[in-house]
Tab-separated table of C-alpha atoms in Angstrom:
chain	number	residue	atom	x	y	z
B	1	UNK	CA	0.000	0.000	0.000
B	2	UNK	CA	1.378	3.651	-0.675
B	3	UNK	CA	2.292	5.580	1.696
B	4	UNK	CA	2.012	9.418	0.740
B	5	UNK	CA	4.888	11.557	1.597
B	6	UNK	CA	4.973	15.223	2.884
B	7	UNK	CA	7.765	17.898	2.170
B	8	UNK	CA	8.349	20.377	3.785
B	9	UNK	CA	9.560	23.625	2.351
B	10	UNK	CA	11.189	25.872	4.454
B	11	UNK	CA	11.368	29.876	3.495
B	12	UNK	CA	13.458	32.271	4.388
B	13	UNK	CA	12.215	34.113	7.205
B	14	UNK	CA	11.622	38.169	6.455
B	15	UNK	CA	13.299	40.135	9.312
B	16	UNK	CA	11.000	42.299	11.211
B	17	UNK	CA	13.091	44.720	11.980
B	18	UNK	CA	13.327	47.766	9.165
B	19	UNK	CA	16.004	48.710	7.258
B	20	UNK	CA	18.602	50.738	9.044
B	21	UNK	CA	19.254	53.401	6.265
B	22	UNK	CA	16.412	55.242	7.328
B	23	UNK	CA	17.133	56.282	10.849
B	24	UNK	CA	21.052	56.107	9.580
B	25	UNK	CA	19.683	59.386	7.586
B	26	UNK	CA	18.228	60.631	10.416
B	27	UNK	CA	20.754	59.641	12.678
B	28	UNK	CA	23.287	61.920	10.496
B	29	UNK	CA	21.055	64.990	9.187
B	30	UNK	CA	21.138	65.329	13.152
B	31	UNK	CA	24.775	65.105	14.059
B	32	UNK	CA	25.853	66.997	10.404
B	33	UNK	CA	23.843	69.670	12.422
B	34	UNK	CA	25.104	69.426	15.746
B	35	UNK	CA	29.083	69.433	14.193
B	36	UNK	CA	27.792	72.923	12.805
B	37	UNK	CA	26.621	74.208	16.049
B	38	UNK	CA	29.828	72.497	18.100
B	39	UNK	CA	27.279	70.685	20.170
B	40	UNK	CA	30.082	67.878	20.494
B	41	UNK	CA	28.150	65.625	23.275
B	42	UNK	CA	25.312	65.461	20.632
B	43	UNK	CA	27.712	64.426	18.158
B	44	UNK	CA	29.059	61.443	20.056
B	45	UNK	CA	25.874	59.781	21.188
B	46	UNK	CA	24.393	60.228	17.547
B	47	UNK	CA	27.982	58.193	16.198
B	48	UNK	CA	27.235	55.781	19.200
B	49	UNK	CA	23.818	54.975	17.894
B	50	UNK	CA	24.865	55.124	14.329
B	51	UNK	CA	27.908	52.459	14.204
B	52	UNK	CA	26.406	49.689	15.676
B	53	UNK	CA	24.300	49.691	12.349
B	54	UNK	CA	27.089	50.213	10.159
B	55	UNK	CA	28.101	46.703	10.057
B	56	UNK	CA	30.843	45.857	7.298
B	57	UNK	CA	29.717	44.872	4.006
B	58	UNK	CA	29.089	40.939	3.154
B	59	UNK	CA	31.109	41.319	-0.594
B	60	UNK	CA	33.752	43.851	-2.121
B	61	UNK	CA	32.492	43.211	-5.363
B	62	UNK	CA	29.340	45.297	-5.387
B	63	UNK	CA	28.051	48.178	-2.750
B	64	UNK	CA	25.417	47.640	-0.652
B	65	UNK	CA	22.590	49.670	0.666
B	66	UNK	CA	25.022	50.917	3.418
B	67	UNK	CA	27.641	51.797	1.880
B	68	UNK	CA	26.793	55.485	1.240
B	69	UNK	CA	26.177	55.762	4.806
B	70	UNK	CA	29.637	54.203	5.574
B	71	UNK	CA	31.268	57.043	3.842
B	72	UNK	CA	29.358	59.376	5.800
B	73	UNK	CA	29.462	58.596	9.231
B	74	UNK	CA	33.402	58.074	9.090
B	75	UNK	CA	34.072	60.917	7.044
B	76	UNK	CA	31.961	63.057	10.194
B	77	UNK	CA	34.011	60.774	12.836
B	78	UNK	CA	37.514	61.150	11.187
B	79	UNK	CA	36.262	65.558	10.878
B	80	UNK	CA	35.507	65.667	14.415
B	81	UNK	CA	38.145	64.170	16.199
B	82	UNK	CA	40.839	65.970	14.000
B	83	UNK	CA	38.543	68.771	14.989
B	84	UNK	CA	38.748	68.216	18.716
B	85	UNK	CA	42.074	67.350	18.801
B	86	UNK	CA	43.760	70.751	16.882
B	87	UNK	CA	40.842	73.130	18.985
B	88	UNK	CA	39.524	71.069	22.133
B	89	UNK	CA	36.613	72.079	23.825
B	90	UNK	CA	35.704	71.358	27.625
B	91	UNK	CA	32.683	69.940	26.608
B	92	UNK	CA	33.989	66.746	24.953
B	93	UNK	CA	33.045	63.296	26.724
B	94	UNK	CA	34.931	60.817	28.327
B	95	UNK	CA	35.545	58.326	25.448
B	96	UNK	CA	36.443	61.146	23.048
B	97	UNK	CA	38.878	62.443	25.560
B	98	UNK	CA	40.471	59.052	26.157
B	99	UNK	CA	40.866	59.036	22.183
B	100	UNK	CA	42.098	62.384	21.917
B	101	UNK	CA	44.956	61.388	24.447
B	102	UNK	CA	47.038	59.554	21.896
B	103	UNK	CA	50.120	61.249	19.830
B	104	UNK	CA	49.281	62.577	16.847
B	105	UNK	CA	50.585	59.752	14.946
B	106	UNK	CA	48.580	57.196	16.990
B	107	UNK	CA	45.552	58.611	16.923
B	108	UNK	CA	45.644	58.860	13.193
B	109	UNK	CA	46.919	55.288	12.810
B	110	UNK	CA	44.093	54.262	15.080
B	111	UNK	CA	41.453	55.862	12.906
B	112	UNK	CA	42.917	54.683	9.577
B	113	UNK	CA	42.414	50.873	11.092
B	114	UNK	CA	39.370	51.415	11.892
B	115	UNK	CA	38.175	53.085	8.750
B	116	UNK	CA	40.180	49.077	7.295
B	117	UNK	CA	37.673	47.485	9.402
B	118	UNK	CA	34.545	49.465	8.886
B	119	UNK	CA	34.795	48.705	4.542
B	120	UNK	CA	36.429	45.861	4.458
B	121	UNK	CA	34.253	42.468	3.381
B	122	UNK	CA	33.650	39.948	6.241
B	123	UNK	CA	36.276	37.349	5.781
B	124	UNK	CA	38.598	39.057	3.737
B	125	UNK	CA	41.675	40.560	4.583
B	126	UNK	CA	42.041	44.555	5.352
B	127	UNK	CA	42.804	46.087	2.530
B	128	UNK	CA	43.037	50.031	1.828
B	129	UNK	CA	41.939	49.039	-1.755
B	130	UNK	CA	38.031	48.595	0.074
B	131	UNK	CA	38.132	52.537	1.809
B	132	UNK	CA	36.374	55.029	-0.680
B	133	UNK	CA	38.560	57.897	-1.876
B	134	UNK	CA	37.179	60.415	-0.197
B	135	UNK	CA	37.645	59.032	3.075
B	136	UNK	CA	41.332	57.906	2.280
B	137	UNK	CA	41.147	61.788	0.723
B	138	UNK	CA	40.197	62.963	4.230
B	139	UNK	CA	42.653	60.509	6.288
B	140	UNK	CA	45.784	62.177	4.602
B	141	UNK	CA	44.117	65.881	5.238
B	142	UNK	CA	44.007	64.996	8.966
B	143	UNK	CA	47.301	63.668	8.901
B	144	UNK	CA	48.614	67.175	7.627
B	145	UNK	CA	46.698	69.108	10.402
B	146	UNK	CA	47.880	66.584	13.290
B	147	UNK	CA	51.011	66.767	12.121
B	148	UNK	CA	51.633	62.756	11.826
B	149	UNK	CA	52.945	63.275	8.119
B	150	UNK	CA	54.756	59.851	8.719
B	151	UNK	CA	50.940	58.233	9.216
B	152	UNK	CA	49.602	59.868	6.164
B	153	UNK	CA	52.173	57.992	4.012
B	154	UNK	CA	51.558	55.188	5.500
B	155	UNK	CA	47.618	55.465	4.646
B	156	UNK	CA	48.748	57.007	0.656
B	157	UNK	CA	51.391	54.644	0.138
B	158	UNK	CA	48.904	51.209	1.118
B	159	UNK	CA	46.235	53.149	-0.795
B	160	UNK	CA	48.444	53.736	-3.992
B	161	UNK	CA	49.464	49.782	-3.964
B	162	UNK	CA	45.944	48.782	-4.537
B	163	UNK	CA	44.741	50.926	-7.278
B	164	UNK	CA	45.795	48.389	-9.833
B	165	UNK	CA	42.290	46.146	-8.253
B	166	UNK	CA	40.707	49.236	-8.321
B	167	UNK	CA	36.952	48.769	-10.412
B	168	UNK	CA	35.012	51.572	-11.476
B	169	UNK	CA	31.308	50.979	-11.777
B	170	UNK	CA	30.304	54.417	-13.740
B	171	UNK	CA	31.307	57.556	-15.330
B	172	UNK	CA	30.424	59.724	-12.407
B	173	UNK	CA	32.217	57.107	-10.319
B	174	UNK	CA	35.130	57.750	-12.259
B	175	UNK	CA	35.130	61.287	-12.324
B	176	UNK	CA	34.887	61.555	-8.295
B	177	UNK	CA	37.752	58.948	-8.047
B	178	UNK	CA	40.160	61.001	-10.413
B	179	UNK	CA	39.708	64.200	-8.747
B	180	UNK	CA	40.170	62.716	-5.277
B	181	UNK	CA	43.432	60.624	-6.932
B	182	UNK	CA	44.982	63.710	-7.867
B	183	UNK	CA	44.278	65.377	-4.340
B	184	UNK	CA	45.622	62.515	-2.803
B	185	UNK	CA	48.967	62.632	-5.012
B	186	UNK	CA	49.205	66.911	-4.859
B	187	UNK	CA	49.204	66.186	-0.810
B	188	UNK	CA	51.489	63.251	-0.552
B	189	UNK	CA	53.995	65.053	-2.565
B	190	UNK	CA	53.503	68.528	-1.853
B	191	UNK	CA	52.903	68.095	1.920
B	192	UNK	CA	53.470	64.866	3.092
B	193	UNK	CA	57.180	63.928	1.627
B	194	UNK	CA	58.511	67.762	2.242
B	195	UNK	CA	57.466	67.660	5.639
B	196	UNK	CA	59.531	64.352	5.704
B	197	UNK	CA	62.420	65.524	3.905
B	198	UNK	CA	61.291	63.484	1.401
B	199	UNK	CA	62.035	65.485	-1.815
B	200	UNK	CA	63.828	63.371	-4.435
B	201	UNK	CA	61.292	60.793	-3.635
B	202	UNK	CA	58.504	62.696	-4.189
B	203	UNK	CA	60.288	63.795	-7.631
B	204	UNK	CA	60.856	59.720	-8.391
B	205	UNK	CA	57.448	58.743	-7.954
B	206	UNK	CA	55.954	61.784	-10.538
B	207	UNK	CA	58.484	60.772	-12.840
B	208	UNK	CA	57.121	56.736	-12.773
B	209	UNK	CA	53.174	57.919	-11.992
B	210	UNK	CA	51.020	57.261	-15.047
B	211	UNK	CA	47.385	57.550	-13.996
B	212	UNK	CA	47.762	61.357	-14.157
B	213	UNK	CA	47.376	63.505	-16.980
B	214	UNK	CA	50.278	64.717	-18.228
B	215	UNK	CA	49.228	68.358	-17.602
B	216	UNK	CA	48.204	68.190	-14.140
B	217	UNK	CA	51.546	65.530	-12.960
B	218	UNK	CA	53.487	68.775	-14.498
B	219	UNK	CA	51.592	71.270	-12.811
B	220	UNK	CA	52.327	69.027	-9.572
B	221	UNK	CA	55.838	69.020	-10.763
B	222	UNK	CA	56.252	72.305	-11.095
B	223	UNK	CA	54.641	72.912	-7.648
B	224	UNK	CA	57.340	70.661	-6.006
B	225	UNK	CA	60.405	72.899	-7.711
B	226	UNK	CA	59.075	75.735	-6.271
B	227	UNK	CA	58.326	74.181	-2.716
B	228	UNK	CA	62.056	72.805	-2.597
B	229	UNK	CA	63.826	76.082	-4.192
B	230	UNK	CA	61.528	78.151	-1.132
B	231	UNK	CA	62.880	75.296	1.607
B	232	UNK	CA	66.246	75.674	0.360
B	233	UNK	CA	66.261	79.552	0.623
B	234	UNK	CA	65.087	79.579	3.986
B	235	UNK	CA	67.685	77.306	5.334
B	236	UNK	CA	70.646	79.606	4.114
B	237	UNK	CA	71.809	81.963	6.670
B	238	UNK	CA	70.946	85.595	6.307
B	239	UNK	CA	74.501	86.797	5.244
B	240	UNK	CA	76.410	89.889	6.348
B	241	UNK	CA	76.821	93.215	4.008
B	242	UNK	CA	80.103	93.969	4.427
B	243	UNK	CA	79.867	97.956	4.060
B	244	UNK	CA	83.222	98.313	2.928
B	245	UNK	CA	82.990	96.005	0.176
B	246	UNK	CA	79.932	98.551	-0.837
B	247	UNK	CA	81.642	100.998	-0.711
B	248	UNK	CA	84.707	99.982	-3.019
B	249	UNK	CA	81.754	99.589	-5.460
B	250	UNK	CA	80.653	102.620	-4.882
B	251	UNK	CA	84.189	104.928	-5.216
B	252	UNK	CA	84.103	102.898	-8.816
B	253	UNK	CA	81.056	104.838	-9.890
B	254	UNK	CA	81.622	108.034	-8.123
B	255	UNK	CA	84.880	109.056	-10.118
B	256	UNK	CA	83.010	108.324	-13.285
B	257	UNK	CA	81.415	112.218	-13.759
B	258	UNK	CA	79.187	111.185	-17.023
B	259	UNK	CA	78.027	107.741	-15.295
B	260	UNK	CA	76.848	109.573	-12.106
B	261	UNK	CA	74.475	111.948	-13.870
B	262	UNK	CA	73.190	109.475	-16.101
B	263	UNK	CA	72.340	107.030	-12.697
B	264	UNK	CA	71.101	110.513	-11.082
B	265	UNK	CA	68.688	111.004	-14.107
B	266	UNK	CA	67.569	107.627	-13.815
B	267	UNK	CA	65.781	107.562	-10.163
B	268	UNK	CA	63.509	110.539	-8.711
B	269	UNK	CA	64.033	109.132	-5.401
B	270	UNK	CA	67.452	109.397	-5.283
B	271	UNK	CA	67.514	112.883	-5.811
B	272	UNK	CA	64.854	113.213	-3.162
B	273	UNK	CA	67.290	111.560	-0.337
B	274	UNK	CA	69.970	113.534	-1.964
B	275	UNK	CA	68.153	116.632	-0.916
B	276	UNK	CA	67.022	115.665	2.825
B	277	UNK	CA	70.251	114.105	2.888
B	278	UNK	CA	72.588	116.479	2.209
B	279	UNK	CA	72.833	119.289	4.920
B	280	UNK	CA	73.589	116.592	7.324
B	281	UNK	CA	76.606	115.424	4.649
B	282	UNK	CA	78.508	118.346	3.875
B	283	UNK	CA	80.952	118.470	6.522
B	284	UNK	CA	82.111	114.639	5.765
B	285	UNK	CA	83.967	113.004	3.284
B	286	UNK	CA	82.132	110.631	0.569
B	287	UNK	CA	82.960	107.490	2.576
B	288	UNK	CA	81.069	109.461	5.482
B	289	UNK	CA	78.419	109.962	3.419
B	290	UNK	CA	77.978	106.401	1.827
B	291	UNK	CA	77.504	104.863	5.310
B	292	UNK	CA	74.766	107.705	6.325
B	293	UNK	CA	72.773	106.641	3.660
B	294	UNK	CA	73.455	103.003	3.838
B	295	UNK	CA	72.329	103.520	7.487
B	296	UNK	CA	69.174	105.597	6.075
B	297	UNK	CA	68.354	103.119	3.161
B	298	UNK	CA	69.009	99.436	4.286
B	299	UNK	CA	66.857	98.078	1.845
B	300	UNK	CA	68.938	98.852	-1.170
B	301	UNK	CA	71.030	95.822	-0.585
B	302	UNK	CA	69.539	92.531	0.469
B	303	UNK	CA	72.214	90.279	0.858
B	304	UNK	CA	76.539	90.186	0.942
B	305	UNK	CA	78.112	91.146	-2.076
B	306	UNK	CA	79.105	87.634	-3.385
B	307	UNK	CA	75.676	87.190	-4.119
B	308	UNK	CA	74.576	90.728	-4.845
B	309	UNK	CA	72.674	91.704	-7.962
B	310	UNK	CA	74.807	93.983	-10.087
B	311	UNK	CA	71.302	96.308	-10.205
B	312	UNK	CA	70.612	96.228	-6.563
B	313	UNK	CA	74.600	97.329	-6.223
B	314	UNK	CA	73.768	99.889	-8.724
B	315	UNK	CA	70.593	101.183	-6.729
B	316	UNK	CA	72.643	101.775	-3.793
B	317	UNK	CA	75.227	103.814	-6.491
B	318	UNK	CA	72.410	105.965	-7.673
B	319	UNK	CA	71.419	107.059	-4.191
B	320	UNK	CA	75.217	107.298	-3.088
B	321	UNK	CA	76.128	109.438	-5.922
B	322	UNK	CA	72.981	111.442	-6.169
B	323	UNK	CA	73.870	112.837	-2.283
B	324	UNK	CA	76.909	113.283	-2.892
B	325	UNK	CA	76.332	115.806	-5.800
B	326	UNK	CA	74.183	117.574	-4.257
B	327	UNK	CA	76.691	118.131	-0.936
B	328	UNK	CA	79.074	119.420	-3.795
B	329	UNK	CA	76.778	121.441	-5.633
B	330	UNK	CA	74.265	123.593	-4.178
B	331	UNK	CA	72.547	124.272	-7.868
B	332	UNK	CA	72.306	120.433	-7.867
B	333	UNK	CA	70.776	120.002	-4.401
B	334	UNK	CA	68.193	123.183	-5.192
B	335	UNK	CA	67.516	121.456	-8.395
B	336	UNK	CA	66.854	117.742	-6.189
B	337	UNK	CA	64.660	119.811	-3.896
B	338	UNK	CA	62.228	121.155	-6.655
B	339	UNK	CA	62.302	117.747	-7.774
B	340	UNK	CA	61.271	116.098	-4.349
């Protein structure tokens, strides 16, 4: 006799409970707002009801529904603690402070792992390949302004490694992720490697990038020349104008009658300080006079005469020999004073 058989099909069972991005919205419309009004204990218990329902995505091949909200909520988190921790306020609660406690290269080390964790895939090892641009964008930003240049290379240079896996899904995609690419290579070597001493590198790696255009890598180039020249320049020490080195210059010119009034001619103002000048010249000898007005007029020479401009040695000339006419030759020094 047959015997009937039952089978039983077993569905998957619908959560109850609704989708998080809804109150994740709300959750951040709220603490965007309090960040605004530096209500910073609002801020934290908003981000401590927020995480727990940012959970990490199940696959890296695709995003999910949360992953918009991922970017958010640690772009905020990652703002406000650099925030707190360049301008602290008394107001900031206990497990911010604790945070907050940690060297500048700590705390930002801290944060990048836990930006790993937070878009990484379950099961799959940390890479910086999984963090969205504009949070790895805003990770080397904050390394800048806590100082921790060492951390921020650490974040570029893991970031940079994995761009060969990197998958664009759309156009618009792709024009976010080249703009934030080029931000992220104008501060790594325009901030990060100078601050580390870093230069040649930082020249090495434009001359071997390729994902650039070739116009903007040279613009970066020529940024970095002019960074390194400035660096350089302030490192040499101011030198010493040895007056009487001047002034050997200057007994050239005097003794040449047709090359003083043609320097005379040339500047207004020097027969202006020839005029005020003079009455407090007459009695001294042109020597005396040269260091009076070298005295009066520092600014005509800017550095020591090994490395002096033949036309900043000539300014000083013009006003030298313009005062010392006009000591010698009262229709000279009436005819500076009209002028002034």
């Amino acid at each position: 006799m047959p015997t009937a058989t039952t089978t039983t099909l077993t569905l998957p069972r619908k959560s109850l409970k609704p989708a998080p991005s809804p109150a994740l919205e709300s959750l951040y419309n709220r603490a965007a707002r309090a960040f605004l009004l530096r209500d910073i204990p609002l801020v934290s218990s908003l981000q401590e009801a927020a995480f727990p329902l940012l959970h990490p995505p199940e696959h890296g091949d695709y995003p999910d529904d949360l992953a918009p909200y991922r970017a958010k909520w640690d772009l905020l988190r990652i703002t406000l603690e650099t925030t707190l921790f360049t301008a602290p306020t008394p107001d900031v609660p206990e497990s911010l402070r604790q945070l907050l406690s940690q060297p500048p290269h700590s705390l930002l080390t801290s944060t990048y792992h836990r930006s790993l964790q937070l878009f990484t895939p379950t099961n799959t090892a940390s890479k910086a390949l999984y963090i969205p641009s504009a949070v790895i964008l805003t990770l080397v930003y904050s390394s800048l302004k806590l100082d921790a240049a060492d951390a921020g290379r650490i974040v570029v240079e893991d970031w940079l490694a994995t761009r060969a896996y990197l998958s664009l899904p759309s156009s618009s995609a792709d024009d976010e992720e080249r703009s934030n690419y080029r931000k992220v290579v104008e501060a790594y070597c325009l901030h990060i490697l100078p601050k580390l001493e870093q230069w040649d590198y930082a020249k090495e790696f434009l001359d071997y990038e390729s994902e650039l255009a070739r116009d903007a890598r040279e613009s970066i180039r020529v940024a970095l020349e002019d960074l390194y020249a400035q660096a350089i320049s302030a490192r040499l020490p101011t030198p010493h104008v040895s007056k009487s080195l001047v002034f050997l210059r200057i007994d050239q010119h005097c003794y040449a009658a047709h090359e003083i009034q043609t320097l005379a001619k040339r500047v207004p103002t020097a027969r202006t300080a020839a005029a005020t000048s003079a009455p407090h010249a007459q009695s001294r000898g042109p020597a005396d006079r040269a260091t009076a007005l070298y005295i009066r007029y520092p600014e005509s020479v800017d550095c020591a005469l090994p490395y002096v401009d033949d036309q900043v040695v000539r300014n000083l000339v013009r006003v030298v020999c313009a005062a010392t006419c006009a000591a010698t030759d009262p229709a000279t020094s009436a005819r500076g004073t009209k002028s002034a």
